[in-house]
Tab-separated table of C-alpha atoms in Angstrom:
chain	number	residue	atom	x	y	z
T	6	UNK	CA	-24.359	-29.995	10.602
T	7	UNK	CA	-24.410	-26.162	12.050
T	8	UNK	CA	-25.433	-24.082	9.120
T	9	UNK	CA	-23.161	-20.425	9.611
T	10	UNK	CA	-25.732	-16.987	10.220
T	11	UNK	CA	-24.906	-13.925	8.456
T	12	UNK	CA	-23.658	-11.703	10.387
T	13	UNK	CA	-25.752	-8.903	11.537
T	14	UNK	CA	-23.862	-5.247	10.069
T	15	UNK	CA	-24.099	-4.097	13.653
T	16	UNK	CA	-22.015	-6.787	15.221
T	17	UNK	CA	-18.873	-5.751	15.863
T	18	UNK	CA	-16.193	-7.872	14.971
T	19	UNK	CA	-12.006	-8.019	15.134
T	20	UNK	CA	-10.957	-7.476	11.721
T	21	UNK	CA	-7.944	-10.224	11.880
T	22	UNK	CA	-7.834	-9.668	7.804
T	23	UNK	CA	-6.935	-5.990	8.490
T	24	UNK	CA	-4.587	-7.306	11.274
T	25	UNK	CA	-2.658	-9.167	9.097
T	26	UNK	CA	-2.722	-6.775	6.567
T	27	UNK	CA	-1.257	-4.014	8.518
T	28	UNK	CA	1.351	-6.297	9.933
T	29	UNK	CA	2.736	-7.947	6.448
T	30	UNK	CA	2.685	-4.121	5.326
T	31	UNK	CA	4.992	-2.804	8.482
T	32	UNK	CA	7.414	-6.227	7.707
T	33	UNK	CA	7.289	-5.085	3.837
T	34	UNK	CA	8.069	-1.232	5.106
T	35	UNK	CA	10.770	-2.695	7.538
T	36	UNK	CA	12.423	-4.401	4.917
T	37	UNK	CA	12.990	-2.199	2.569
T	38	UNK	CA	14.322	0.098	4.697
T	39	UNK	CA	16.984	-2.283	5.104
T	40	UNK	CA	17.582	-3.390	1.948
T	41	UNK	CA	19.404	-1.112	-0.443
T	42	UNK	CA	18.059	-2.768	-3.592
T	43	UNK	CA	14.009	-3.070	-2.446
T	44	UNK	CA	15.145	0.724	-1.215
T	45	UNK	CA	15.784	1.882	-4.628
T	46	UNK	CA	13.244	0.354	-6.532
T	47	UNK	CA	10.880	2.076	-4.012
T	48	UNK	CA	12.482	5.429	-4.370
T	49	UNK	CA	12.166	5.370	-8.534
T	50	UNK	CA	8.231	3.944	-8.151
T	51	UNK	CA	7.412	6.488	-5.640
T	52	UNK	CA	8.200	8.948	-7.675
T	53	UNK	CA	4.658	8.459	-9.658
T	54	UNK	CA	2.580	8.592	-6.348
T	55	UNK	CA	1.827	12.244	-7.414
T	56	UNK	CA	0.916	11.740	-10.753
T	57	UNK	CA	-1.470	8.876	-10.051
T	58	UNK	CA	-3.306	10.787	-7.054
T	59	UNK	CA	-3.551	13.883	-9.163
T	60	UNK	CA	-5.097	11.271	-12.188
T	61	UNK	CA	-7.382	10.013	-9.790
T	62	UNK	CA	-8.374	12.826	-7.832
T	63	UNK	CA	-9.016	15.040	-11.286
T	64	UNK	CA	-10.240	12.515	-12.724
T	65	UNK	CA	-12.821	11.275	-10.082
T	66	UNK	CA	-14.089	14.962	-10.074
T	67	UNK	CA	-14.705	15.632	-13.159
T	68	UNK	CA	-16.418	12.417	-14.090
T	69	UNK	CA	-18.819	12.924	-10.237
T	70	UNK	CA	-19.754	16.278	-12.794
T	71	UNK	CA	-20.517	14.746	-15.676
T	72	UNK	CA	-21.944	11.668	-14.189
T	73	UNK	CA	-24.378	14.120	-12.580
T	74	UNK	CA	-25.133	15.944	-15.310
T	75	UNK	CA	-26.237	13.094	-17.156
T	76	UNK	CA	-28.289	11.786	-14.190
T	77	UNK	CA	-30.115	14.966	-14.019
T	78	UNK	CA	-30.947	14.566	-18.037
T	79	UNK	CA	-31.799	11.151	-17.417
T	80	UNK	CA	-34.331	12.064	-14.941
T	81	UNK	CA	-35.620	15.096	-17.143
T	82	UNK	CA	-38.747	15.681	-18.163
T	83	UNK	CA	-37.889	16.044	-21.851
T	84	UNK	CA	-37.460	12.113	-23.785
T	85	UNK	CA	-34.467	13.883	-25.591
T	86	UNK	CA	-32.800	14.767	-22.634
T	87	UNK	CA	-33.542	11.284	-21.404
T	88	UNK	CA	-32.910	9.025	-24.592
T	89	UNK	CA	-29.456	11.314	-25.157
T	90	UNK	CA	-28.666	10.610	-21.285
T	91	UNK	CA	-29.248	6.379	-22.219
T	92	UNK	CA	-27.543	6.668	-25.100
T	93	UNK	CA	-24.128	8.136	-23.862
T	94	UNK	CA	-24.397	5.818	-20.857
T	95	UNK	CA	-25.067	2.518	-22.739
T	96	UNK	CA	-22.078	3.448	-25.251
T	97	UNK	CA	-19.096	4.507	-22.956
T	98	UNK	CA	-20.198	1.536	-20.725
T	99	UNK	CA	-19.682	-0.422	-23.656
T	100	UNK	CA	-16.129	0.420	-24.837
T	101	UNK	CA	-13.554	-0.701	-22.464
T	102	UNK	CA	-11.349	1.461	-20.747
T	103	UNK	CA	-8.220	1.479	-22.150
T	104	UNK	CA	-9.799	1.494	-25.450
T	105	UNK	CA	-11.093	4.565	-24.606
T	106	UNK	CA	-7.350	5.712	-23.564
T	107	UNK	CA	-6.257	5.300	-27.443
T	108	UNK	CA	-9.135	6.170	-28.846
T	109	UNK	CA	-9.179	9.778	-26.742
T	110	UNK	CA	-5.513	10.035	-27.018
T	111	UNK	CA	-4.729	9.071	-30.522
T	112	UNK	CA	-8.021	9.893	-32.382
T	113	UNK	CA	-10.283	12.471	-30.274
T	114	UNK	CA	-7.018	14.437	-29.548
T	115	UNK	CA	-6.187	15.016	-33.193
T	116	UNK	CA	-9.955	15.453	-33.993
T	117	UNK	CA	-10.511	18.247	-31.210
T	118	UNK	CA	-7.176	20.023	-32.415
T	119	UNK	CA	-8.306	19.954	-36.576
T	120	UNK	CA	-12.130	21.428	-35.359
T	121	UNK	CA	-10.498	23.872	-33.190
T	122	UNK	CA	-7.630	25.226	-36.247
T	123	UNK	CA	-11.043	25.325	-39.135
T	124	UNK	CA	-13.197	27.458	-36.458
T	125	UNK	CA	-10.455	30.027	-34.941
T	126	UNK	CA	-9.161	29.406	-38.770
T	127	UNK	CA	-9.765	33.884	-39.198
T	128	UNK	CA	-8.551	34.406	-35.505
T	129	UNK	CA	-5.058	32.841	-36.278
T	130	UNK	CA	-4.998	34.246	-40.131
T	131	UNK	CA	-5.384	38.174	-38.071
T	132	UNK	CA	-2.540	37.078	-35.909
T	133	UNK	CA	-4.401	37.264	-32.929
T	134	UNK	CA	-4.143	33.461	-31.716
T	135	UNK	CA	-1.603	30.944	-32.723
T	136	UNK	CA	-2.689	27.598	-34.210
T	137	UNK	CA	-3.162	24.479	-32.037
T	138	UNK	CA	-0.672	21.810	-32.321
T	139	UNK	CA	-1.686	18.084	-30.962
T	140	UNK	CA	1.496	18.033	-29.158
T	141	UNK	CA	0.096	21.141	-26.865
T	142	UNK	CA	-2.507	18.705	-26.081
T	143	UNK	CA	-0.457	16.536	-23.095
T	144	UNK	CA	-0.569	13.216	-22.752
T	145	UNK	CA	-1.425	13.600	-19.167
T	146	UNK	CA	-4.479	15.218	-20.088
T	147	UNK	CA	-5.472	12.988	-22.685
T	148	UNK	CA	-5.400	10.358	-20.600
T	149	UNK	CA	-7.739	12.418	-17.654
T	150	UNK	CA	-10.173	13.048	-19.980
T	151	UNK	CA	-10.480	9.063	-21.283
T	152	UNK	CA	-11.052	8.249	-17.416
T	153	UNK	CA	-13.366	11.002	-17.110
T	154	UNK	CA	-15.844	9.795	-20.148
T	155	UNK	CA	-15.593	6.508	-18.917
T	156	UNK	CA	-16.710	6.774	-15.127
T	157	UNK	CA	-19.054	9.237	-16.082
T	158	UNK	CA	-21.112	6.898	-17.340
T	159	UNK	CA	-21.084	4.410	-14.436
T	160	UNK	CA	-21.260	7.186	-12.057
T	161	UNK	CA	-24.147	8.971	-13.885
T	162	UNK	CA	-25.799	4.812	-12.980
T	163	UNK	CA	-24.880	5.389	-9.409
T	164	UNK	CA	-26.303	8.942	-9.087
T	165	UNK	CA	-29.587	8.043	-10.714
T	166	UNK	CA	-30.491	5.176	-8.531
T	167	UNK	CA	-30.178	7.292	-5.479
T	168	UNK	CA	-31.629	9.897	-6.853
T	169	UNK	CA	-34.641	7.539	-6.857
T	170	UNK	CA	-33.878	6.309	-4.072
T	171	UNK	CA	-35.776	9.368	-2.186
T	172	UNK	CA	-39.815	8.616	-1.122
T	173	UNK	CA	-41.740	10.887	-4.188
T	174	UNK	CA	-44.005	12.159	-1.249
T	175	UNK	CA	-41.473	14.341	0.173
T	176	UNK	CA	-40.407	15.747	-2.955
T	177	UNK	CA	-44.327	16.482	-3.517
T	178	UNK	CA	-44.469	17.744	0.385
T	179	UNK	CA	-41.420	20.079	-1.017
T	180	UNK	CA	-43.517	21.505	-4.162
T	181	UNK	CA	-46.162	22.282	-1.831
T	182	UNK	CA	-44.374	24.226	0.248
T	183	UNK	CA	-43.661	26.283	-2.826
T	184	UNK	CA	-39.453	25.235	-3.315
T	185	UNK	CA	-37.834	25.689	-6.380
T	186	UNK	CA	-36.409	22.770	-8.320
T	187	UNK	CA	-33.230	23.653	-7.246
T	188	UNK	CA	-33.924	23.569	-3.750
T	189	UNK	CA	-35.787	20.222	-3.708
T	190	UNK	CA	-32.982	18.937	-5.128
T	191	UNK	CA	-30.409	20.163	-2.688
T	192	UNK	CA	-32.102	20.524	0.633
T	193	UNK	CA	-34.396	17.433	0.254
T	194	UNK	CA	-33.763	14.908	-2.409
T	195	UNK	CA	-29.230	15.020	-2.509
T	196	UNK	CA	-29.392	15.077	1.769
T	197	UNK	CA	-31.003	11.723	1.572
T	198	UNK	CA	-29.100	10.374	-1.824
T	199	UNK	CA	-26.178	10.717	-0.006
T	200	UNK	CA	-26.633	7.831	1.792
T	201	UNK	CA	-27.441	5.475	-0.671
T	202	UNK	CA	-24.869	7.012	-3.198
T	203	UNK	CA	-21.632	7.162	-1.096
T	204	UNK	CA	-20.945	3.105	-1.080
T	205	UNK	CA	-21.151	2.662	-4.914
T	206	UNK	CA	-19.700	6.156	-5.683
T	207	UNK	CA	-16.355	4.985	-3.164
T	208	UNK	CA	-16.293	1.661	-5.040
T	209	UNK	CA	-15.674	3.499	-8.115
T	210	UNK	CA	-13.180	5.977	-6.817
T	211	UNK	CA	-11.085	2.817	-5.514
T	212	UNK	CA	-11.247	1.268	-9.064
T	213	UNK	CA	-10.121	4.437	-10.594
T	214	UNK	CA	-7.284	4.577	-8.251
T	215	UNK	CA	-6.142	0.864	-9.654
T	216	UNK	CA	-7.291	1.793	-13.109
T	217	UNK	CA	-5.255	4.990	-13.429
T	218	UNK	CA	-2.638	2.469	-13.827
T	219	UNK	CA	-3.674	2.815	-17.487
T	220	UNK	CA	-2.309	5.877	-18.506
T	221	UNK	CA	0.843	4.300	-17.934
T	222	UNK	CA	0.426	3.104	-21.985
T	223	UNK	CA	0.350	6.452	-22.909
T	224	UNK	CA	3.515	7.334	-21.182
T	225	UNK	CA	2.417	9.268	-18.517
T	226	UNK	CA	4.688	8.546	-15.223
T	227	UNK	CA	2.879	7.561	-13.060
T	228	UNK	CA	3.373	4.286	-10.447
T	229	UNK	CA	3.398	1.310	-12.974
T	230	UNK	CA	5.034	3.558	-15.735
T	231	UNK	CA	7.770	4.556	-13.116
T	232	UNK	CA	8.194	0.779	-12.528
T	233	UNK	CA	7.916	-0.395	-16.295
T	234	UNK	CA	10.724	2.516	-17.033
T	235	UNK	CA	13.001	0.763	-13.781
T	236	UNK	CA	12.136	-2.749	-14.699
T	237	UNK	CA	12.862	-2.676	-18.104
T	238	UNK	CA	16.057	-1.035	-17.624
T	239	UNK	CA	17.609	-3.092	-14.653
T	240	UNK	CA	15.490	-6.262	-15.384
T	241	UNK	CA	14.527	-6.307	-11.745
T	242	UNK	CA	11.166	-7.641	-12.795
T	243	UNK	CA	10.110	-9.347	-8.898
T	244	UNK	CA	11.286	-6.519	-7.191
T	245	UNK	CA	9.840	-3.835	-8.803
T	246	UNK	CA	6.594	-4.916	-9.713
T	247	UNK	CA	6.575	-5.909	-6.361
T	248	UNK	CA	6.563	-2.437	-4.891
T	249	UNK	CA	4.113	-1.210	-7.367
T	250	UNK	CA	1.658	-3.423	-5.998
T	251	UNK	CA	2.655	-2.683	-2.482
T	252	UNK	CA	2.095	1.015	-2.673
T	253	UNK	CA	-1.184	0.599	-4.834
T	254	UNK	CA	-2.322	-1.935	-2.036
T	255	UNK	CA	-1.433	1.049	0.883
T	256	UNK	CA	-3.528	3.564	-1.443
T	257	UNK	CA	-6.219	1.186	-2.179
T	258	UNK	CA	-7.084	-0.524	1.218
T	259	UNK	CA	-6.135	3.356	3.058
T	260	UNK	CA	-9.036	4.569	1.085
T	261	UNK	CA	-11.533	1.699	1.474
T	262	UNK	CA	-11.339	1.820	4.893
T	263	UNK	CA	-11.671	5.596	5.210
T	264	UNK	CA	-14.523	5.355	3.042
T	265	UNK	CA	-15.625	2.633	5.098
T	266	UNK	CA	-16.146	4.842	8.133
T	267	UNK	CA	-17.720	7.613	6.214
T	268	UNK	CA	-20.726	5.511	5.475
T	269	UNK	CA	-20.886	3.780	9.130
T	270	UNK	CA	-20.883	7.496	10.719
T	271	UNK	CA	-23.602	8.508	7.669
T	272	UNK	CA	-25.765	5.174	8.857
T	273	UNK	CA	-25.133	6.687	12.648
T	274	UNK	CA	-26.636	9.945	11.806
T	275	UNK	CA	-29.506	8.004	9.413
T	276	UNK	CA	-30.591	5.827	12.603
């Protein structure tokens, strides 16, 4: 009995999986072109496209921020900095996501509006700004800000491991030399951190991409709210749901294998 190798990450290989892929996605395409009904259930879903790339792609940003931010304290110098740091990133990796959606939307919305009225309370009694109304705050947002508190903390995970990642003898060669903090950080220790940051950080932009699918319980319209708002009113269940996964599987497996050659032309430029 032959017992299989693993295969080296040099050897190059046909990638029959994405073969097939591409192929059942052109027959899918093909088809409903052709077929008015898988036609207009695309048309309605596609319609969310935008909002879900603007979800993810504001989203993804803003928690990359954060998630920096409380790498950086993790790594401080000062146990506060670091136990606060721990403490926000063992909590929000604790409460699931869509938890976090409600809990954002329907209790730190209301929460953030009340603070807001008692401090600008004189501001607002002298005319010169109007009170804040939760229904100002949009749902939209509500539900960018949930993603954003909960990547950050996985991200923050990400950035701190490749932070320390880097040798500590070139950051020491870099103090010698006389750079500041802030140049060790960006011309010698993020350069390297790159590397070992990108696969793990692109992982979690592809699950935000599927999990922005969340907001849809909040009402935003994005792809699966779109669909939900189609299905349930032409109880076209197979189709429609269909297509929502279709497009989410074009987004999803378009971005993995972008990201995909990022970090083989990164490991090019390593070796």
């Amino acid at each position: 009995m032959h017992l299989l190798s693993p295969t080296s990450p040099d050897r190059k290989e046909f990638p029959w999986w994405l073969a097939i892929a591409v192929a059942i996605a052109i027959a899918v395409a093909v088809f409903i072109v052709t077929n008015d009904i898988y036609a207009q259930v695309f048309r309605t879903v596609a319609k969310g496209i935008g909002i879900t790339v603007f979800v993810t792609l504001v989203g993804f940003a803003l928690a990359s921020i954060l998630g920096l931010g409380i790498a950086l304290m993790g790594l401080s110098g000062s146990v506060w900095l670091r136990q606060s740091a721990r403490f926000y990133v063992e909590i929000i990796r604790g409460v699931p996501v869509l938890v976090l959606l409600f809990w954002i939307a329907f209790v730190g919305a209301p929460a953030f509006v009340a603070g807001w009225n008692a401090l600008t309370a004189p501001l607002q009694d002298a005319g010169l700004i109007p009170a804040l109304q939760v229904r100002d705050f949009s749902l939209l947002w509500r539900a960018i800000i949930a993603l954003t508190i909960g990547y950050s903390a996985f991200i923050s995970e990400v950035f701190r491991a490749g932070i320390q990642s880097v040798e500590p003898g070139q950051i020491e060669a870099a103090k010698a030399l006389g750079l500041t903090r802030y140049q060790r950080f960006r011309l010698i220790v993020l350069p390297q951190a790159i590397r070992t940051i990108l696969p793990p950080l692109g992982n979690d932009f592809v699950a935000m991409v599927k999990d922005s699918s969340l907001v849809s319980v909040l009402g935003v319209a994005d792809i699966t709210q779109m669909g939900k708002v189609y299905a349930s009113g032409s109880f076209r269940f197979f189709e429609t749901y269909s297509m929502v996964a279709y497009i989410y599987l074009i987004l999803t497996i378009g971005l993995s294998l972008t990201l995909r050659g990022l970090e083989r032309r990164l490991r090019r430029q390593k070796v």
